């Protein structure tokens, strides 16, 4: 999906875009995961142990693959957004967007004056290839995709204003936080959470705004895709490593007769 902005791909591709959440903060594991064939990966700076340099390293690591790197900053602070854009991030997942006003502020942080308040530092920036892209200042907004994350009942109630904000290209439902803030911690498929999720998807589908989510299980992934989500993270690098290690160890601790066909892990 690197040949066109993610916002274009979400509207033009027929199948849902399948992604993987990267929380380890390591360029090598990001490179390995990106090479598996996912449509997108999410580099998490809100909950993952990432800083500006580790994000930049992961952007370089995944650049050889046809995968869209999305970055979630720790907040919608304009300084965080500016610095990520300057190192070459073009798709941002904005956490805890609660209102149309918050969405407009976030959009403004990604646009140069007179359309926003992004500081001009392109001569020092990887995003402009250190000023080798002579059209960067004029055209930068065209390549940026902004995704607003919906995590509370208040944000659900304001979904029309958020999704209708010019410059917000997609919406992402954070099911774990939505469940928690709805009084159902650890229950992303609680009926109340499902109802809110369905409401967001229906409202956004009506206005042509793509919706995505992170699925912590097959059941959640199937539910999200069934609702019409256009992009779904179907796992995390952490879970893949944890479960892979446990499965491998369990297989070799089991009696040899129950192992089945031996498969090399090398």
Tab-separated table of C-alpha atoms in Angstrom:
chain	number	residue	atom	x	y	z
A	1	UNK	CA	0.000	0.000	0.000
A	2	UNK	CA	2.996	2.318	-0.181
A	3	UNK	CA	2.196	3.329	-3.789
A	4	UNK	CA	-0.786	5.452	-2.744
A	5	UNK	CA	-1.885	7.229	0.435
A	6	UNK	CA	-3.591	4.934	2.922
A	7	UNK	CA	-6.763	7.037	2.744
A	8	UNK	CA	-7.009	6.265	-0.974
A	9	UNK	CA	-6.307	2.571	-0.497
A	10	UNK	CA	-9.022	2.243	2.157
A	11	UNK	CA	-11.620	3.575	-0.241
A	12	UNK	CA	-10.448	1.845	-3.408
A	13	UNK	CA	-9.360	-1.634	-2.318
A	14	UNK	CA	-12.111	-4.245	-2.222
A	15	UNK	CA	-10.979	-6.442	0.688
A	16	UNK	CA	-10.416	-5.194	4.242
A	17	UNK	CA	-6.817	-4.181	4.890
A	18	UNK	CA	-5.271	-6.560	7.429
A	19	UNK	CA	-2.643	-5.246	9.811
A	20	UNK	CA	-0.373	-6.125	12.700
A	21	UNK	CA	0.242	-4.052	15.833
A	22	UNK	CA	3.913	-3.418	16.624
A	23	UNK	CA	4.504	-2.861	20.319
A	24	UNK	CA	8.039	-4.145	20.823
A	25	UNK	CA	9.764	-1.001	19.595
A	26	UNK	CA	12.429	-2.885	17.674
A	27	UNK	CA	13.403	-2.338	14.037
A	28	UNK	CA	14.407	-5.961	13.442
A	29	UNK	CA	11.083	-7.400	14.582
A	30	UNK	CA	9.233	-4.683	12.642
A	31	UNK	CA	11.148	-5.690	9.513
A	32	UNK	CA	10.359	-9.374	10.036
A	33	UNK	CA	6.663	-8.706	10.593
A	34	UNK	CA	6.345	-6.315	7.649
A	35	UNK	CA	7.790	-8.955	5.343
A	36	UNK	CA	4.984	-11.379	6.169
A	37	UNK	CA	2.622	-9.623	3.768
A	38	UNK	CA	0.407	-7.480	5.996
A	39	UNK	CA	-1.265	-4.497	4.357
A	40	UNK	CA	-0.301	-2.228	7.254
A	41	UNK	CA	1.530	-2.198	10.555
A	42	UNK	CA	0.966	0.079	13.527
A	43	UNK	CA	3.987	1.458	15.369
A	44	UNK	CA	2.674	2.272	18.829
A	45	UNK	CA	4.145	5.221	20.714
A	46	UNK	CA	1.236	5.529	23.138
A	47	UNK	CA	1.653	2.193	24.898
A	48	UNK	CA	4.759	0.798	23.205
A	49	UNK	CA	8.317	1.719	24.334
A	50	UNK	CA	8.972	4.004	21.374
A	51	UNK	CA	10.650	7.363	20.964
A	52	UNK	CA	11.318	9.434	17.851
A	53	UNK	CA	14.502	7.549	16.948
A	54	UNK	CA	12.994	4.086	17.354
A	55	UNK	CA	10.001	5.096	15.225
A	56	UNK	CA	12.345	6.406	12.525
A	57	UNK	CA	14.357	3.177	12.648
A	58	UNK	CA	11.180	1.127	12.182
A	59	UNK	CA	10.037	3.301	9.284
A	60	UNK	CA	13.322	2.551	7.543
A	61	UNK	CA	13.080	-1.137	8.427
A	62	UNK	CA	9.662	-1.633	6.827
A	63	UNK	CA	10.258	0.617	3.809
A	64	UNK	CA	11.332	-2.257	1.554
A	65	UNK	CA	7.941	-3.976	1.857
A	66	UNK	CA	4.554	-3.103	0.391
A	67	UNK	CA	3.129	-2.231	3.796
A	68	UNK	CA	1.743	1.034	5.148
A	69	UNK	CA	3.345	2.064	8.464
A	70	UNK	CA	0.853	3.801	10.732
A	71	UNK	CA	2.139	5.529	13.851
A	72	UNK	CA	0.149	6.212	16.997
A	73	UNK	CA	1.650	9.153	18.900
A	74	UNK	CA	1.394	9.306	22.697
A	75	UNK	CA	-1.166	12.120	22.368
A	76	UNK	CA	-2.614	14.575	19.873
A	77	UNK	CA	-0.157	17.208	21.070
A	78	UNK	CA	0.878	19.393	18.134
A	79	UNK	CA	4.579	18.999	18.945
A	80	UNK	CA	4.352	15.191	18.889
A	81	UNK	CA	2.493	15.298	15.587
A	82	UNK	CA	4.932	17.762	13.998
A	83	UNK	CA	7.996	15.727	14.923
A	84	UNK	CA	6.503	12.489	13.595
A	85	UNK	CA	5.510	14.095	10.307
A	86	UNK	CA	9.019	15.496	9.916
A	87	UNK	CA	10.644	12.060	10.222
A	88	UNK	CA	8.425	10.763	7.423
A	89	UNK	CA	5.262	9.433	9.047
A	90	UNK	CA	2.390	9.912	6.649
A	91	UNK	CA	-0.381	7.978	8.418
A	92	UNK	CA	-1.246	8.842	12.020
A	93	UNK	CA	-3.653	7.172	14.430
A	94	UNK	CA	-4.673	9.922	16.831
A	95	UNK	CA	-5.558	8.628	20.320
A	96	UNK	CA	-8.498	9.782	22.443
A	97	UNK	CA	-10.257	12.076	19.987
A	98	UNK	CA	-13.359	13.100	21.919
A	99	UNK	CA	-15.000	15.805	19.828
A	100	UNK	CA	-15.130	17.618	16.538
A	101	UNK	CA	-13.134	20.435	18.116
A	102	UNK	CA	-10.345	18.034	19.131
A	103	UNK	CA	-10.359	16.561	15.640
A	104	UNK	CA	-10.031	20.002	14.053
A	105	UNK	CA	-7.116	20.867	16.340
A	106	UNK	CA	-5.347	17.639	15.360
A	107	UNK	CA	-5.872	18.312	11.660
A	108	UNK	CA	-4.485	21.842	12.076
A	109	UNK	CA	-1.307	20.374	13.569
A	110	UNK	CA	-0.678	18.521	10.282
A	111	UNK	CA	-1.172	21.476	7.934
A	112	UNK	CA	1.155	24.345	7.204
A	113	UNK	CA	-0.190	27.905	7.481
A	114	UNK	CA	-2.563	29.304	6.399
A	115	UNK	CA	-4.467	26.005	6.670
A	116	UNK	CA	-3.018	24.970	10.041
A	117	UNK	CA	-0.199	25.572	12.481
A	118	UNK	CA	2.457	22.983	11.625
A	119	UNK	CA	5.919	24.434	12.037
A	120	UNK	CA	8.078	24.622	8.913
A	121	UNK	CA	11.240	22.564	9.269
A	122	UNK	CA	11.277	20.640	6.018
A	123	UNK	CA	14.900	21.516	5.259
A	124	UNK	CA	15.888	19.316	8.218
A	125	UNK	CA	13.270	16.637	7.617
A	126	UNK	CA	13.347	13.102	6.307
A	127	UNK	CA	9.767	13.702	5.087
A	128	UNK	CA	10.987	16.070	2.353
A	129	UNK	CA	14.097	13.993	1.714
A	130	UNK	CA	16.006	16.875	3.280
A	131	UNK	CA	14.580	19.405	0.831
A	132	UNK	CA	15.213	17.266	-2.244
A	133	UNK	CA	11.433	17.074	-2.665
A	134	UNK	CA	10.966	20.647	-3.825
A	135	UNK	CA	7.155	20.335	-3.827
A	136	UNK	CA	6.867	18.980	-0.297
A	137	UNK	CA	5.598	22.143	1.387
A	138	UNK	CA	2.871	22.598	-1.195
A	139	UNK	CA	1.746	18.973	-1.443
A	140	UNK	CA	2.469	17.407	1.947
A	141	UNK	CA	-1.161	17.327	3.081
A	142	UNK	CA	-2.146	15.217	0.068
A	143	UNK	CA	-0.110	12.277	1.320
A	144	UNK	CA	-1.159	12.462	4.971
A	145	UNK	CA	-3.838	10.145	6.351
A	146	UNK	CA	-5.380	10.998	9.722
A	147	UNK	CA	-7.299	8.397	11.694
A	148	UNK	CA	-9.279	9.450	14.763
A	149	UNK	CA	-9.424	6.903	17.563
A	150	UNK	CA	-12.774	6.518	19.331
A	151	UNK	CA	-12.355	5.188	22.871
A	152	UNK	CA	-15.214	6.472	25.052
A	153	UNK	CA	-19.023	6.718	25.026
A	154	UNK	CA	-18.614	10.481	24.679
A	155	UNK	CA	-16.612	10.061	21.490
A	156	UNK	CA	-19.209	7.610	20.179
A	157	UNK	CA	-21.910	10.217	20.797
A	158	UNK	CA	-19.833	12.783	18.885
A	159	UNK	CA	-18.938	10.479	15.997
A	160	UNK	CA	-20.804	12.588	13.448
A	161	UNK	CA	-18.771	15.698	14.273
A	162	UNK	CA	-15.488	13.780	14.497
A	163	UNK	CA	-15.853	11.778	11.286
A	164	UNK	CA	-17.255	14.805	9.472
A	165	UNK	CA	-14.213	16.948	10.228
A	166	UNK	CA	-12.359	17.924	7.066
A	167	UNK	CA	-8.969	16.226	7.176
A	168	UNK	CA	-10.081	13.227	9.233
A	169	UNK	CA	-9.788	10.377	6.747
A	170	UNK	CA	-10.840	7.379	8.833
A	171	UNK	CA	-11.999	6.341	12.285
A	172	UNK	CA	-10.562	3.638	14.530
A	173	UNK	CA	-12.561	2.117	17.380
A	174	UNK	CA	-10.356	1.251	20.361
A	175	UNK	CA	-12.465	-1.601	21.678
A	176	UNK	CA	-10.465	-2.272	24.847
A	177	UNK	CA	-10.738	1.336	26.025
A	178	UNK	CA	-14.327	1.650	24.840
A	179	UNK	CA	-15.203	-1.433	26.869
A	180	UNK	CA	-13.381	-0.067	29.918
A	181	UNK	CA	-14.902	3.405	29.728
A	182	UNK	CA	-18.341	1.832	29.256
A	183	UNK	CA	-17.963	-0.136	32.495
A	184	UNK	CA	-17.055	-3.463	30.877
A	185	UNK	CA	-13.294	-3.763	31.360
A	186	UNK	CA	-11.859	-6.680	29.372
A	187	UNK	CA	-15.135	-7.366	27.533
A	188	UNK	CA	-14.794	-5.977	23.992
A	189	UNK	CA	-17.740	-8.084	22.837
A	190	UNK	CA	-20.102	-7.054	25.636
A	191	UNK	CA	-23.505	-6.275	24.048
A	192	UNK	CA	-23.258	-2.597	25.002
A	193	UNK	CA	-19.831	-2.319	23.398
A	194	UNK	CA	-21.039	-4.157	20.303
A	195	UNK	CA	-23.952	-1.753	20.029
A	196	UNK	CA	-21.653	1.275	20.256
A	197	UNK	CA	-19.256	-0.254	17.732
A	198	UNK	CA	-22.100	-0.952	15.320
A	199	UNK	CA	-23.377	2.605	15.735
A	200	UNK	CA	-19.972	4.060	14.830
A	201	UNK	CA	-19.611	1.824	11.772
A	202	UNK	CA	-23.140	2.590	10.581
A	203	UNK	CA	-22.694	6.351	10.993
A	204	UNK	CA	-19.334	6.360	9.240
A	205	UNK	CA	-20.440	4.036	6.445
A	206	UNK	CA	-23.348	6.355	5.748
A	207	UNK	CA	-20.920	9.221	5.138
A	208	UNK	CA	-18.218	7.170	3.430
A	209	UNK	CA	-15.635	7.250	6.226
A	210	UNK	CA	-13.673	3.973	6.654
A	211	UNK	CA	-13.603	2.367	10.114
A	212	UNK	CA	-10.975	0.091	11.622
A	213	UNK	CA	-10.092	-1.615	14.891
A	214	UNK	CA	-7.619	-3.884	16.671
A	215	UNK	CA	-8.969	-7.395	17.220
A	216	UNK	CA	-7.641	-9.303	20.186
A	217	UNK	CA	-9.274	-12.551	19.094
A	218	UNK	CA	-10.720	-14.300	16.061
A	219	UNK	CA	-14.214	-13.573	17.364
A	220	UNK	CA	-13.560	-9.834	17.511
A	221	UNK	CA	-11.913	-9.848	14.066
A	222	UNK	CA	-14.833	-11.720	12.521
A	223	UNK	CA	-17.318	-9.371	14.189
A	224	UNK	CA	-15.458	-6.273	12.979
A	225	UNK	CA	-15.131	-7.491	9.401
A	226	UNK	CA	-18.763	-8.578	9.443
A	227	UNK	CA	-19.793	-5.066	10.483
A	228	UNK	CA	-17.959	-3.643	7.495
A	229	UNK	CA	-14.639	-2.456	8.946
A	230	UNK	CA	-12.214	-1.514	6.198
A	231	UNK	CA	-8.999	-2.104	8.163
A	232	UNK	CA	-8.429	-4.525	11.028
A	233	UNK	CA	-5.320	-5.397	13.020
A	234	UNK	CA	-5.552	-9.149	13.450
A	235	UNK	CA	-2.794	-9.481	16.024
A	236	UNK	CA	0.219	-7.951	17.746
A	237	UNK	CA	3.917	-8.700	17.528
A	238	UNK	CA	3.894	-9.288	21.288
A	239	UNK	CA	1.124	-11.900	21.108
A	240	UNK	CA	2.704	-13.630	18.116
A	241	UNK	CA	5.984	-13.991	20.025
A	242	UNK	CA	4.360	-15.032	23.305
A	243	UNK	CA	2.027	-17.601	21.755
A	244	UNK	CA	4.682	-18.893	19.355
A	245	UNK	CA	7.124	-19.503	22.199
A	246	UNK	CA	4.509	-21.182	24.353
A	247	UNK	CA	3.271	-23.381	21.514
A	248	UNK	CA	6.788	-24.458	20.576
A	249	UNK	CA	7.715	-25.301	24.152
A	250	UNK	CA	4.446	-27.115	24.793
A	251	UNK	CA	4.955	-29.268	21.700
A	252	UNK	CA	8.394	-30.428	22.829
A	253	UNK	CA	7.361	-30.981	26.412
A	254	UNK	CA	4.521	-33.230	25.286
A	255	UNK	CA	5.124	-36.989	24.882
A	256	UNK	CA	6.870	-37.604	21.566
A	257	UNK	CA	4.054	-39.824	20.287
A	258	UNK	CA	1.599	-36.906	20.510
A	259	UNK	CA	3.691	-34.377	18.623
A	260	UNK	CA	2.552	-35.382	15.159
A	261	UNK	CA	4.630	-34.510	12.119
A	262	UNK	CA	7.905	-32.854	12.980
A	263	UNK	CA	8.406	-29.435	11.399
A	264	UNK	CA	11.745	-27.644	11.430
A	265	UNK	CA	11.729	-24.209	13.059
A	266	UNK	CA	15.020	-23.251	11.411
